[in-house]
């Protein structure tokens, strides 16, 4: 039995995912301390756009960077999750490449193209080919603790460096304060004996037993990132489908689909978990209220619950939600009697792709 967040996470955990989740505050602090000695980025051209590149558990760093930094910056942030480098990338681009392993083929290809286009590169990785390229290019290299068991468990380690790089480039300020407030909130969450996730015990059981699948709703930039993180954590830790949707967009389409939700014989096959924070637009808050009415009034009522963020500032609230959904995924994995660490299917995919190298026209 592993203690995590003031919650008990039981079951097989061969890679120590619960311990890594519990270490998130320390991970953030270590990442900030490690970034102190990294020099750069340095370029002769003014930065007019930022591109954050990454996939999967590493790619979430780009989502986090965009959600937290874009509201404060005078230049746009584009998140790239794929092989292609945008055509606008050039000497006035700051390209931040994030790959925990350093060997993610999509990120390596996109980062190489960005470098060839004249962009200033920043690398965030624990090693591998990306670290080698960064050294060869003379690019700033933010090294991530390689002892963290999986990329998705390194969310704190990979998310601080891009923010620090933006601060070094003169595009942001106050990152140490952001991280400090985030660490304080996470430790407060861990010390609590009565947590938000405790209220979802029925959801944990039903999802773990295969009776329902979760749909995560997030509003605004912070909520959308948290919902995407929740979906991915359920996919990889529990090995089941999960879904994520964004407010207010879902009110223009998906909401109509709930009016006839479920089958009378089986009840609702889906459950909605809303991820709430204090930075929501007032109209998004009203949309949640309306959506709840629709779910309750459907032909078969759709189970609904909320996890709410706390903390001072956007980074603290985003990571508070990330932490809670990570714990939720571990509890569901335990209920489903699944080891949250290894993902054999993804290893099989990488082996398959390695035998079929990409060929471009």
mmCIF file of C-alpha atoms in Angstrom:
data_model
loop_
_atom_site.group_PDB
_atom_site.id
_atom_site.type_symbol
_atom_site.label_atom_id
_atom_site.label_comp_id
_atom_site.label_asym_id
_atom_site.label_seq_id
_atom_site.Cartn_x
_atom_site.Cartn_y
_atom_site.Cartn_z
ATOM 1 C CA UNK A 1 0.000 0.000 0.000
ATOM 2 C CA UNK A 2 1.486 3.348 -1.071
ATOM 3 C CA UNK A 3 0.562 6.588 0.609
ATOM 4 C CA UNK A 4 -0.108 9.305 -1.942
ATOM 5 C CA UNK A 5 -1.660 12.747 -1.470
ATOM 6 C CA UNK A 6 -3.276 11.748 1.794
ATOM 7 C CA UNK A 7 -5.027 9.055 -0.248
ATOM 8 C CA UNK A 8 -4.296 5.357 -0.330
ATOM 9 C CA UNK A 9 -3.333 3.913 -3.696
ATOM 10 C CA UNK A 10 -3.227 0.131 -3.629
ATOM 11 C CA UNK A 11 -2.343 -2.479 -6.208
ATOM 12 C CA UNK A 12 0.582 -3.453 -8.401
ATOM 13 C CA UNK A 13 2.875 -0.551 -9.222
ATOM 14 C CA UNK A 14 6.029 -2.062 -10.668
ATOM 15 C CA UNK A 15 7.563 1.243 -11.749
ATOM 16 C CA UNK A 16 6.721 3.376 -8.721
ATOM 17 C CA UNK A 17 4.229 5.658 -10.448
ATOM 18 C CA UNK A 18 2.486 6.548 -7.173
ATOM 19 C CA UNK A 19 5.782 7.594 -5.611
ATOM 20 C CA UNK A 20 6.617 9.694 -8.675
ATOM 21 C CA UNK A 21 3.220 11.369 -8.457
ATOM 22 C CA UNK A 22 3.752 12.144 -4.791
ATOM 23 C CA UNK A 23 7.167 13.641 -5.650
ATOM 24 C CA UNK A 24 5.691 16.291 -7.970
ATOM 25 C CA UNK A 25 6.407 19.259 -5.635
ATOM 26 C CA UNK A 26 10.035 18.196 -5.203
ATOM 27 C CA UNK A 27 10.262 17.584 -8.946
ATOM 28 C CA UNK A 28 9.226 21.162 -9.673
ATOM 29 C CA UNK A 29 11.739 22.547 -7.179
ATOM 30 C CA UNK A 30 14.553 20.402 -8.588
ATOM 31 C CA UNK A 31 13.752 21.463 -12.143
ATOM 32 C CA UNK A 32 13.904 25.139 -11.185
ATOM 33 C CA UNK A 33 17.221 24.660 -9.369
ATOM 34 C CA UNK A 34 18.720 22.734 -12.296
ATOM 35 C CA UNK A 35 17.718 25.473 -14.748
ATOM 36 C CA UNK A 36 19.826 28.092 -12.966
ATOM 37 C CA UNK A 37 23.066 27.062 -14.671
ATOM 38 C CA UNK A 38 21.666 26.798 -18.197
ATOM 39 C CA UNK A 39 22.722 29.691 -20.434
ATOM 40 C CA UNK A 40 20.493 31.001 -23.187
ATOM 41 C CA UNK A 41 18.720 31.048 -25.452
ATOM 42 C CA UNK A 42 20.799 33.663 -27.206
ATOM 43 C CA UNK A 43 20.139 34.909 -30.722
ATOM 44 C CA UNK A 44 20.751 38.039 -32.744
ATOM 45 C CA UNK A 45 17.202 38.284 -34.056
ATOM 46 C CA UNK A 46 14.244 39.388 -31.911
ATOM 47 C CA UNK A 47 11.839 36.562 -31.111
ATOM 48 C CA UNK A 48 8.487 37.007 -32.823
ATOM 49 C CA UNK A 49 7.010 33.541 -32.190
ATOM 50 C CA UNK A 50 7.491 30.500 -29.983
ATOM 51 C CA UNK A 51 7.012 26.861 -30.973
ATOM 52 C CA UNK A 52 6.811 24.100 -28.348
ATOM 53 C CA UNK A 53 7.442 20.623 -29.748
ATOM 54 C CA UNK A 54 6.746 17.300 -28.042
ATOM 55 C CA UNK A 55 4.640 14.158 -27.975
ATOM 56 C CA UNK A 56 2.654 12.223 -25.388
ATOM 57 C CA UNK A 57 3.829 12.604 -21.805
ATOM 58 C CA UNK A 58 6.488 15.054 -22.998
ATOM 59 C CA UNK A 59 4.151 16.982 -25.276
ATOM 60 C CA UNK A 60 2.006 18.090 -22.337
ATOM 61 C CA UNK A 61 4.838 20.508 -21.501
ATOM 62 C CA UNK A 62 3.941 22.459 -24.641
ATOM 63 C CA UNK A 63 0.279 22.588 -23.629
ATOM 64 C CA UNK A 64 1.235 23.809 -20.171
ATOM 65 C CA UNK A 65 3.628 26.392 -21.601
ATOM 66 C CA UNK A 66 0.967 27.759 -23.930
ATOM 67 C CA UNK A 67 -1.731 27.890 -21.243
ATOM 68 C CA UNK A 68 0.470 29.656 -18.706
ATOM 69 C CA UNK A 69 2.718 31.832 -20.857
ATOM 70 C CA UNK A 70 0.572 32.957 -23.779
ATOM 71 C CA UNK A 71 -1.656 35.291 -21.705
ATOM 72 C CA UNK A 72 1.461 37.207 -20.584
ATOM 73 C CA UNK A 73 3.519 37.354 -23.767
ATOM 74 C CA UNK A 74 3.571 39.713 -26.717
ATOM 75 C CA UNK A 75 4.316 36.867 -29.137
ATOM 76 C CA UNK A 76 2.237 33.781 -30.000
ATOM 77 C CA UNK A 77 2.921 30.247 -28.806
ATOM 78 C CA UNK A 78 2.242 27.319 -31.146
ATOM 79 C CA UNK A 79 2.195 23.733 -29.865
ATOM 80 C CA UNK A 80 3.471 21.151 -32.360
ATOM 81 C CA UNK A 81 2.647 17.484 -31.836
ATOM 82 C CA UNK A 82 3.865 15.724 -34.927
ATOM 83 C CA UNK A 83 6.670 15.437 -37.465
ATOM 84 C CA UNK A 84 6.054 18.689 -39.321
ATOM 85 C CA UNK A 85 7.664 22.007 -38.509
ATOM 86 C CA UNK A 86 5.403 24.997 -39.320
ATOM 87 C CA UNK A 87 6.407 26.968 -42.411
ATOM 88 C CA UNK A 88 6.562 30.243 -40.450
ATOM 89 C CA UNK A 89 9.460 28.989 -38.311
ATOM 90 C CA UNK A 90 12.646 30.940 -38.982
ATOM 91 C CA UNK A 91 15.423 33.017 -37.394
ATOM 92 C CA UNK A 92 12.936 34.879 -35.198
ATOM 93 C CA UNK A 93 11.474 31.668 -33.753
ATOM 94 C CA UNK A 94 12.275 30.205 -30.357
ATOM 95 C CA UNK A 95 11.694 26.452 -30.741
ATOM 96 C CA UNK A 96 11.472 24.471 -27.504
ATOM 97 C CA UNK A 97 11.879 20.728 -28.113
ATOM 98 C CA UNK A 98 10.760 18.475 -25.248
ATOM 99 C CA UNK A 99 11.438 14.734 -25.235
ATOM 100 C CA UNK A 100 11.942 12.913 -21.952
ATOM 101 C CA UNK A 101 13.826 10.058 -23.612
ATOM 102 C CA UNK A 102 15.484 12.270 -26.203
ATOM 103 C CA UNK A 103 14.590 9.757 -28.884
ATOM 104 C CA UNK A 104 11.030 10.689 -29.862
ATOM 105 C CA UNK A 105 11.134 10.534 -33.653
ATOM 106 C CA UNK A 106 8.438 13.139 -34.276
ATOM 107 C CA UNK A 107 10.132 15.684 -32.022
ATOM 108 C CA UNK A 108 13.594 15.006 -33.441
ATOM 109 C CA UNK A 109 12.370 15.525 -36.996
ATOM 110 C CA UNK A 110 10.466 18.720 -36.195
ATOM 111 C CA UNK A 111 13.331 20.141 -34.111
ATOM 112 C CA UNK A 112 15.873 19.400 -36.831
ATOM 113 C CA UNK A 113 13.709 21.167 -39.383
ATOM 114 C CA UNK A 114 13.363 24.151 -37.045
ATOM 115 C CA UNK A 115 17.128 24.312 -36.592
ATOM 116 C CA UNK A 116 17.677 24.101 -40.338
ATOM 117 C CA UNK A 117 15.205 26.988 -40.764
ATOM 118 C CA UNK A 118 17.367 29.141 -38.499
ATOM 119 C CA UNK A 119 15.310 28.973 -35.298
ATOM 120 C CA UNK A 120 16.862 29.289 -31.853
ATOM 121 C CA UNK A 121 16.530 25.850 -30.265
ATOM 122 C CA UNK A 122 16.056 24.945 -26.611
ATOM 123 C CA UNK A 123 16.159 21.255 -25.684
ATOM 124 C CA UNK A 124 14.492 19.692 -22.637
ATOM 125 C CA UNK A 125 15.422 16.031 -22.207
ATOM 126 C CA UNK A 126 17.055 13.373 -20.049
ATOM 127 C CA UNK A 127 19.492 12.425 -22.830
ATOM 128 C CA UNK A 128 19.309 10.492 -26.097
ATOM 129 C CA UNK A 129 19.596 11.961 -29.567
ATOM 130 C CA UNK A 130 18.005 15.278 -28.626
ATOM 131 C CA UNK A 131 20.741 15.935 -26.066
ATOM 132 C CA UNK A 132 23.377 15.051 -28.649
ATOM 133 C CA UNK A 133 21.819 17.407 -31.202
ATOM 134 C CA UNK A 134 21.586 20.229 -28.657
ATOM 135 C CA UNK A 135 25.272 19.920 -27.857
ATOM 136 C CA UNK A 136 26.154 19.767 -31.547
ATOM 137 C CA UNK A 137 24.042 22.853 -32.258
ATOM 138 C CA UNK A 138 25.301 24.716 -29.190
ATOM 139 C CA UNK A 139 21.706 25.013 -28.025
ATOM 140 C CA UNK A 140 20.658 25.441 -24.370
ATOM 141 C CA UNK A 141 20.106 22.004 -22.849
ATOM 142 C CA UNK A 142 17.824 21.623 -19.842
ATOM 143 C CA UNK A 143 18.543 18.157 -18.481
ATOM 144 C CA UNK A 144 15.720 16.186 -16.870
ATOM 145 C CA UNK A 145 16.167 13.604 -14.113
ATOM 146 C CA UNK A 146 16.445 10.293 -15.974
ATOM 147 C CA UNK A 147 15.487 8.282 -12.864
ATOM 148 C CA UNK A 148 11.843 9.329 -13.218
ATOM 149 C CA UNK A 149 10.073 6.131 -14.334
ATOM 150 C CA UNK A 150 8.062 7.362 -17.342
ATOM 151 C CA UNK A 151 7.660 10.590 -19.350
ATOM 152 C CA UNK A 152 4.138 11.165 -18.024
ATOM 153 C CA UNK A 153 5.510 10.966 -14.467
ATOM 154 C CA UNK A 154 7.960 13.783 -15.273
ATOM 155 C CA UNK A 155 5.328 16.473 -15.841
ATOM 156 C CA UNK A 156 6.940 18.809 -13.311
ATOM 157 C CA UNK A 157 10.486 18.214 -14.496
ATOM 158 C CA UNK A 158 9.707 18.943 -18.155
ATOM 159 C CA UNK A 159 7.357 21.888 -17.615
ATOM 160 C CA UNK A 160 9.561 24.297 -15.662
ATOM 161 C CA UNK A 161 12.400 24.510 -18.204
ATOM 162 C CA UNK A 162 10.298 25.959 -21.072
ATOM 163 C CA UNK A 163 8.993 28.682 -18.769
ATOM 164 C CA UNK A 164 12.498 29.498 -17.582
ATOM 165 C CA UNK A 165 13.703 29.589 -21.200
ATOM 166 C CA UNK A 166 10.980 32.095 -22.037
ATOM 167 C CA UNK A 167 11.999 34.187 -19.041
ATOM 168 C CA UNK A 168 15.650 34.112 -20.157
ATOM 169 C CA UNK A 169 14.497 35.279 -23.588
ATOM 170 C CA UNK A 170 12.814 38.297 -22.004
ATOM 171 C CA UNK A 171 9.279 37.104 -22.761
ATOM 172 C CA UNK A 172 8.153 36.260 -19.213
ATOM 173 C CA UNK A 173 9.048 37.155 -15.644
ATOM 174 C CA UNK A 174 8.484 35.857 -12.134
ATOM 175 C CA UNK A 175 8.785 32.121 -12.859
ATOM 176 C CA UNK A 176 10.417 31.347 -9.503
ATOM 177 C CA UNK A 177 7.380 32.847 -7.787
ATOM 178 C CA UNK A 178 5.026 30.802 -9.956
ATOM 179 C CA UNK A 179 6.855 27.608 -9.058
ATOM 180 C CA UNK A 180 6.971 28.511 -5.364
ATOM 181 C CA UNK A 181 3.202 29.071 -5.223
ATOM 182 C CA UNK A 182 2.638 25.805 -7.094
ATOM 183 C CA UNK A 183 4.807 23.797 -4.735
ATOM 184 C CA UNK A 184 3.039 25.323 -1.737
ATOM 185 C CA UNK A 185 -0.384 24.354 -3.112
ATOM 186 C CA UNK A 186 0.661 20.803 -3.957
ATOM 187 C CA UNK A 187 2.074 20.271 -0.482
ATOM 188 C CA UNK A 188 -1.105 21.660 1.014
ATOM 189 C CA UNK A 189 -3.090 19.232 -1.135
ATOM 190 C CA UNK A 190 -0.912 16.351 0.022
ATOM 191 C CA UNK A 191 -1.322 17.293 3.670
ATOM 192 C CA UNK A 192 -5.110 17.371 3.427
ATOM 193 C CA UNK A 193 -6.948 14.433 4.969
ATOM 194 C CA UNK A 194 -10.180 15.189 3.099
ATOM 195 C CA UNK A 195 -9.478 15.651 -0.598
ATOM 196 C CA UNK A 196 -11.537 16.354 -3.696
ATOM 197 C CA UNK A 197 -10.701 12.925 -5.149
ATOM 198 C CA UNK A 198 -12.233 11.193 -2.120
ATOM 199 C CA UNK A 199 -15.651 12.316 -3.332
ATOM 200 C CA UNK A 200 -15.234 10.273 -6.521
ATOM 201 C CA UNK A 201 -15.081 6.826 -4.911
ATOM 202 C CA UNK A 202 -18.193 5.633 -6.780
ATOM 203 C CA UNK A 203 -16.682 6.788 -10.074
ATOM 204 C CA UNK A 204 -13.410 5.029 -9.269
ATOM 205 C CA UNK A 205 -15.223 1.760 -8.651
ATOM 206 C CA UNK A 206 -17.521 1.989 -11.677
ATOM 207 C CA UNK A 207 -14.760 2.983 -14.109
ATOM 208 C CA UNK A 208 -12.348 0.446 -12.660
ATOM 209 C CA UNK A 209 -14.957 -2.308 -13.031
ATOM 210 C CA UNK A 210 -15.605 -1.392 -16.651
ATOM 211 C CA UNK A 211 -19.161 -0.153 -16.016
ATOM 212 C CA UNK A 212 -18.476 3.391 -17.271
ATOM 213 C CA UNK A 213 -15.919 5.402 -19.211
ATOM 214 C CA UNK A 214 -14.872 8.907 -18.103
ATOM 215 C CA UNK A 215 -15.391 12.106 -20.084
ATOM 216 C CA UNK A 216 -13.393 15.059 -18.758
ATOM 217 C CA UNK A 217 -14.638 18.623 -19.238
ATOM 218 C CA UNK A 218 -12.309 21.591 -18.932
ATOM 219 C CA UNK A 219 -13.015 25.256 -19.502
ATOM 220 C CA UNK A 220 -10.549 27.891 -20.683
ATOM 221 C CA UNK A 221 -6.862 27.227 -21.308
ATOM 222 C CA UNK A 222 -6.147 25.759 -17.867
ATOM 223 C CA UNK A 223 -9.161 23.450 -17.851
ATOM 224 C CA UNK A 224 -8.508 22.219 -21.385
ATOM 225 C CA UNK A 225 -4.930 21.229 -20.497
ATOM 226 C CA UNK A 226 -6.104 19.486 -17.324
ATOM 227 C CA UNK A 227 -8.806 17.577 -19.210
ATOM 228 C CA UNK A 228 -6.322 16.446 -21.854
ATOM 229 C CA UNK A 229 -3.932 15.334 -19.143
ATOM 230 C CA UNK A 230 -6.716 13.411 -17.382
ATOM 231 C CA UNK A 231 -7.679 11.595 -20.580
ATOM 232 C CA UNK A 232 -4.072 10.616 -21.307
ATOM 233 C CA UNK A 233 -3.463 9.425 -17.744
ATOM 234 C CA UNK A 234 -6.519 7.185 -17.839
ATOM 235 C CA UNK A 235 -5.421 5.840 -21.243
ATOM 236 C CA UNK A 236 -1.881 4.997 -20.123
ATOM 237 C CA UNK A 237 -2.263 4.232 -16.434
ATOM 238 C CA UNK A 238 -5.536 2.287 -16.670
ATOM 239 C CA UNK A 239 -5.290 1.139 -20.322
ATOM 240 C CA UNK A 240 -8.898 2.029 -21.185
ATOM 241 C CA UNK A 241 -10.510 4.642 -23.441
ATOM 242 C CA UNK A 242 -11.281 8.058 -21.996
ATOM 243 C CA UNK A 243 -12.412 11.319 -23.525
ATOM 244 C CA UNK A 244 -11.820 15.039 -23.073
ATOM 245 C CA UNK A 245 -13.844 18.027 -24.264
ATOM 246 C CA UNK A 246 -13.471 21.782 -23.985
ATOM 247 C CA UNK A 247 -15.786 24.465 -22.694
ATOM 248 C CA UNK A 248 -17.294 26.500 -24.324
ATOM 249 C CA UNK A 249 -16.894 24.570 -27.621
ATOM 250 C CA UNK A 250 -18.705 21.459 -26.359
ATOM 251 C CA UNK A 251 -21.818 23.566 -25.798
ATOM 252 C CA UNK A 252 -22.000 24.131 -29.551
ATOM 253 C CA UNK A 253 -22.132 20.421 -30.436
ATOM 254 C CA UNK A 254 -21.475 17.699 -27.850
ATOM 255 C CA UNK A 255 -24.094 18.989 -25.435
ATOM 256 C CA UNK A 256 -26.821 18.065 -27.926
ATOM 257 C CA UNK A 257 -25.704 14.450 -27.747
ATOM 258 C CA UNK A 258 -26.515 14.116 -24.060
ATOM 259 C CA UNK A 259 -30.247 14.640 -24.441
ATOM 260 C CA UNK A 260 -30.765 10.943 -25.230
ATOM 261 C CA UNK A 261 -27.787 9.650 -23.291
ATOM 262 C CA UNK A 262 -27.518 6.037 -22.280
ATOM 263 C CA UNK A 263 -29.756 3.034 -22.710
ATOM 264 C CA UNK A 264 -32.572 2.366 -20.304
ATOM 265 C CA UNK A 265 -31.492 -1.232 -19.826
ATOM 266 C CA UNK A 266 -27.900 -0.433 -18.921
ATOM 267 C CA UNK A 267 -27.858 3.102 -17.601
ATOM 268 C CA UNK A 268 -25.339 5.660 -18.792
ATOM 269 C CA UNK A 269 -22.118 4.139 -20.200
ATOM 270 C CA UNK A 270 -20.301 7.436 -19.620
ATOM 271 C CA UNK A 271 -19.574 9.687 -16.658
ATOM 272 C CA UNK A 272 -18.624 13.362 -16.830
ATOM 273 C CA UNK A 273 -15.901 14.729 -14.556
ATOM 274 C CA UNK A 274 -15.536 18.500 -14.760
ATOM 275 C CA UNK A 275 -12.189 20.084 -13.881
ATOM 276 C CA UNK A 276 -12.875 23.534 -12.452
ATOM 277 C CA UNK A 277 -10.624 26.492 -11.641
ATOM 278 C CA UNK A 278 -10.880 30.127 -10.608
ATOM 279 C CA UNK A 279 -9.781 31.532 -13.971
ATOM 280 C CA UNK A 280 -12.898 30.490 -15.894
ATOM 281 C CA UNK A 281 -14.803 33.121 -17.853
ATOM 282 C CA UNK A 282 -18.107 33.902 -16.070
ATOM 283 C CA UNK A 283 -20.088 32.577 -19.037
ATOM 284 C CA UNK A 284 -18.212 29.272 -18.874
ATOM 285 C CA UNK A 285 -19.348 28.912 -15.264
ATOM 286 C CA UNK A 286 -22.939 29.369 -16.391
ATOM 287 C CA UNK A 287 -22.421 26.827 -19.165
ATOM 288 C CA UNK A 288 -21.352 24.250 -16.569
ATOM 289 C CA UNK A 289 -24.564 24.923 -14.647
ATOM 290 C CA UNK A 290 -26.654 24.476 -17.783
ATOM 291 C CA UNK A 291 -24.755 21.331 -18.792
ATOM 292 C CA UNK A 292 -25.364 19.807 -15.381
ATOM 293 C CA UNK A 293 -29.112 20.364 -15.864
ATOM 294 C CA UNK A 294 -29.002 18.617 -19.235
ATOM 295 C CA UNK A 295 -27.082 15.646 -17.835
ATOM 296 C CA UNK A 296 -29.479 15.285 -14.906
ATOM 297 C CA UNK A 297 -32.503 15.505 -17.206
ATOM 298 C CA UNK A 298 -31.353 13.086 -19.894
ATOM 299 C CA UNK A 299 -33.411 9.960 -20.599
ATOM 300 C CA UNK A 300 -30.876 8.148 -18.437
ATOM 301 C CA UNK A 301 -29.201 10.629 -16.109
ATOM 302 C CA UNK A 302 -25.449 10.963 -16.749
ATOM 303 C CA UNK A 303 -23.282 10.774 -13.613
ATOM 304 C CA UNK A 304 -21.491 14.077 -13.008
ATOM 305 C CA UNK A 305 -18.789 15.161 -10.580
ATOM 306 C CA UNK A 306 -16.308 17.983 -10.229
ATOM 307 C CA UNK A 307 -12.707 18.382 -9.145
ATOM 308 C CA UNK A 308 -11.843 21.949 -8.162
ATOM 309 C CA UNK A 309 -8.458 23.619 -8.180
ATOM 310 C CA UNK A 310 -6.998 25.705 -5.389
ATOM 311 C CA UNK A 311 -3.851 27.766 -5.084
ATOM 312 C CA UNK A 312 -2.428 31.215 -5.765
ATOM 313 C CA UNK A 313 -2.067 31.856 -9.481
ATOM 314 C CA UNK A 314 -2.676 30.018 -12.717
ATOM 315 C CA UNK A 315 0.292 27.645 -12.486
ATOM 316 C CA UNK A 316 -0.649 26.559 -8.963
ATOM 317 C CA UNK A 317 -4.235 25.850 -9.982
ATOM 318 C CA UNK A 318 -3.276 24.017 -13.175
ATOM 319 C CA UNK A 319 -0.829 21.741 -11.399
ATOM 320 C CA UNK A 320 -3.320 21.202 -8.589
ATOM 321 C CA UNK A 321 -5.748 19.814 -11.169
ATOM 322 C CA UNK A 322 -2.993 17.783 -12.850
ATOM 323 C CA UNK A 323 -2.058 16.309 -9.503
ATOM 324 C CA UNK A 324 -5.627 15.393 -8.661
ATOM 325 C CA UNK A 325 -6.329 13.694 -11.990
ATOM 326 C CA UNK A 326 -3.039 11.811 -11.750
ATOM 327 C CA UNK A 327 -4.084 10.452 -8.376
ATOM 328 C CA UNK A 328 -7.536 9.661 -9.730
ATOM 329 C CA UNK A 329 -6.006 7.635 -12.575
ATOM 330 C CA UNK A 330 -3.858 5.659 -10.132
ATOM 331 C CA UNK A 331 -6.858 4.848 -7.980
ATOM 332 C CA UNK A 332 -8.821 3.676 -11.004
ATOM 333 C CA UNK A 333 -5.850 1.566 -12.135
ATOM 334 C CA UNK A 334 -5.813 -0.071 -8.707
ATOM 335 C CA UNK A 335 -9.564 -0.711 -8.878
ATOM 336 C CA UNK A 336 -9.083 -2.265 -12.324
ATOM 337 C CA UNK A 337 -6.135 -4.305 -11.007
ATOM 338 C CA UNK A 338 -3.809 -2.884 -13.652
ATOM 339 C CA UNK A 339 -0.170 -1.901 -13.282
ATOM 340 C CA UNK A 340 -0.056 1.827 -14.147
ATOM 341 C CA UNK A 341 3.569 1.838 -15.266
ATOM 342 C CA UNK A 342 4.356 -0.215 -18.366
ATOM 343 C CA UNK A 343 2.517 0.388 -21.640
ATOM 344 C CA UNK A 344 3.528 -2.610 -23.797
ATOM 345 C CA UNK A 345 1.412 -1.527 -26.759
ATOM 346 C CA UNK A 346 3.356 1.714 -27.184
ATOM 347 C CA UNK A 347 6.652 -0.172 -26.999
ATOM 348 C CA UNK A 348 5.332 -2.496 -29.694
ATOM 349 C CA UNK A 349 4.398 0.509 -31.858
ATOM 350 C CA UNK A 350 7.881 2.026 -31.575
ATOM 351 C CA UNK A 351 9.449 -1.279 -32.568
ATOM 352 C CA UNK A 352 7.107 -1.513 -35.549
ATOM 353 C CA UNK A 353 7.870 2.020 -36.703
ATOM 354 C CA UNK A 354 11.607 1.459 -36.321
ATOM 355 C CA UNK A 355 11.309 -1.289 -38.923
ATOM 356 C CA UNK A 356 9.478 1.032 -41.315
ATOM 357 C CA UNK A 357 11.498 4.269 -41.474
ATOM 358 C CA UNK A 358 9.726 7.316 -42.804
ATOM 359 C CA UNK A 359 10.247 8.175 -46.450
ATOM 360 C CA UNK A 360 9.415 11.677 -47.582
ATOM 361 C CA UNK A 361 8.585 12.604 -51.172
#
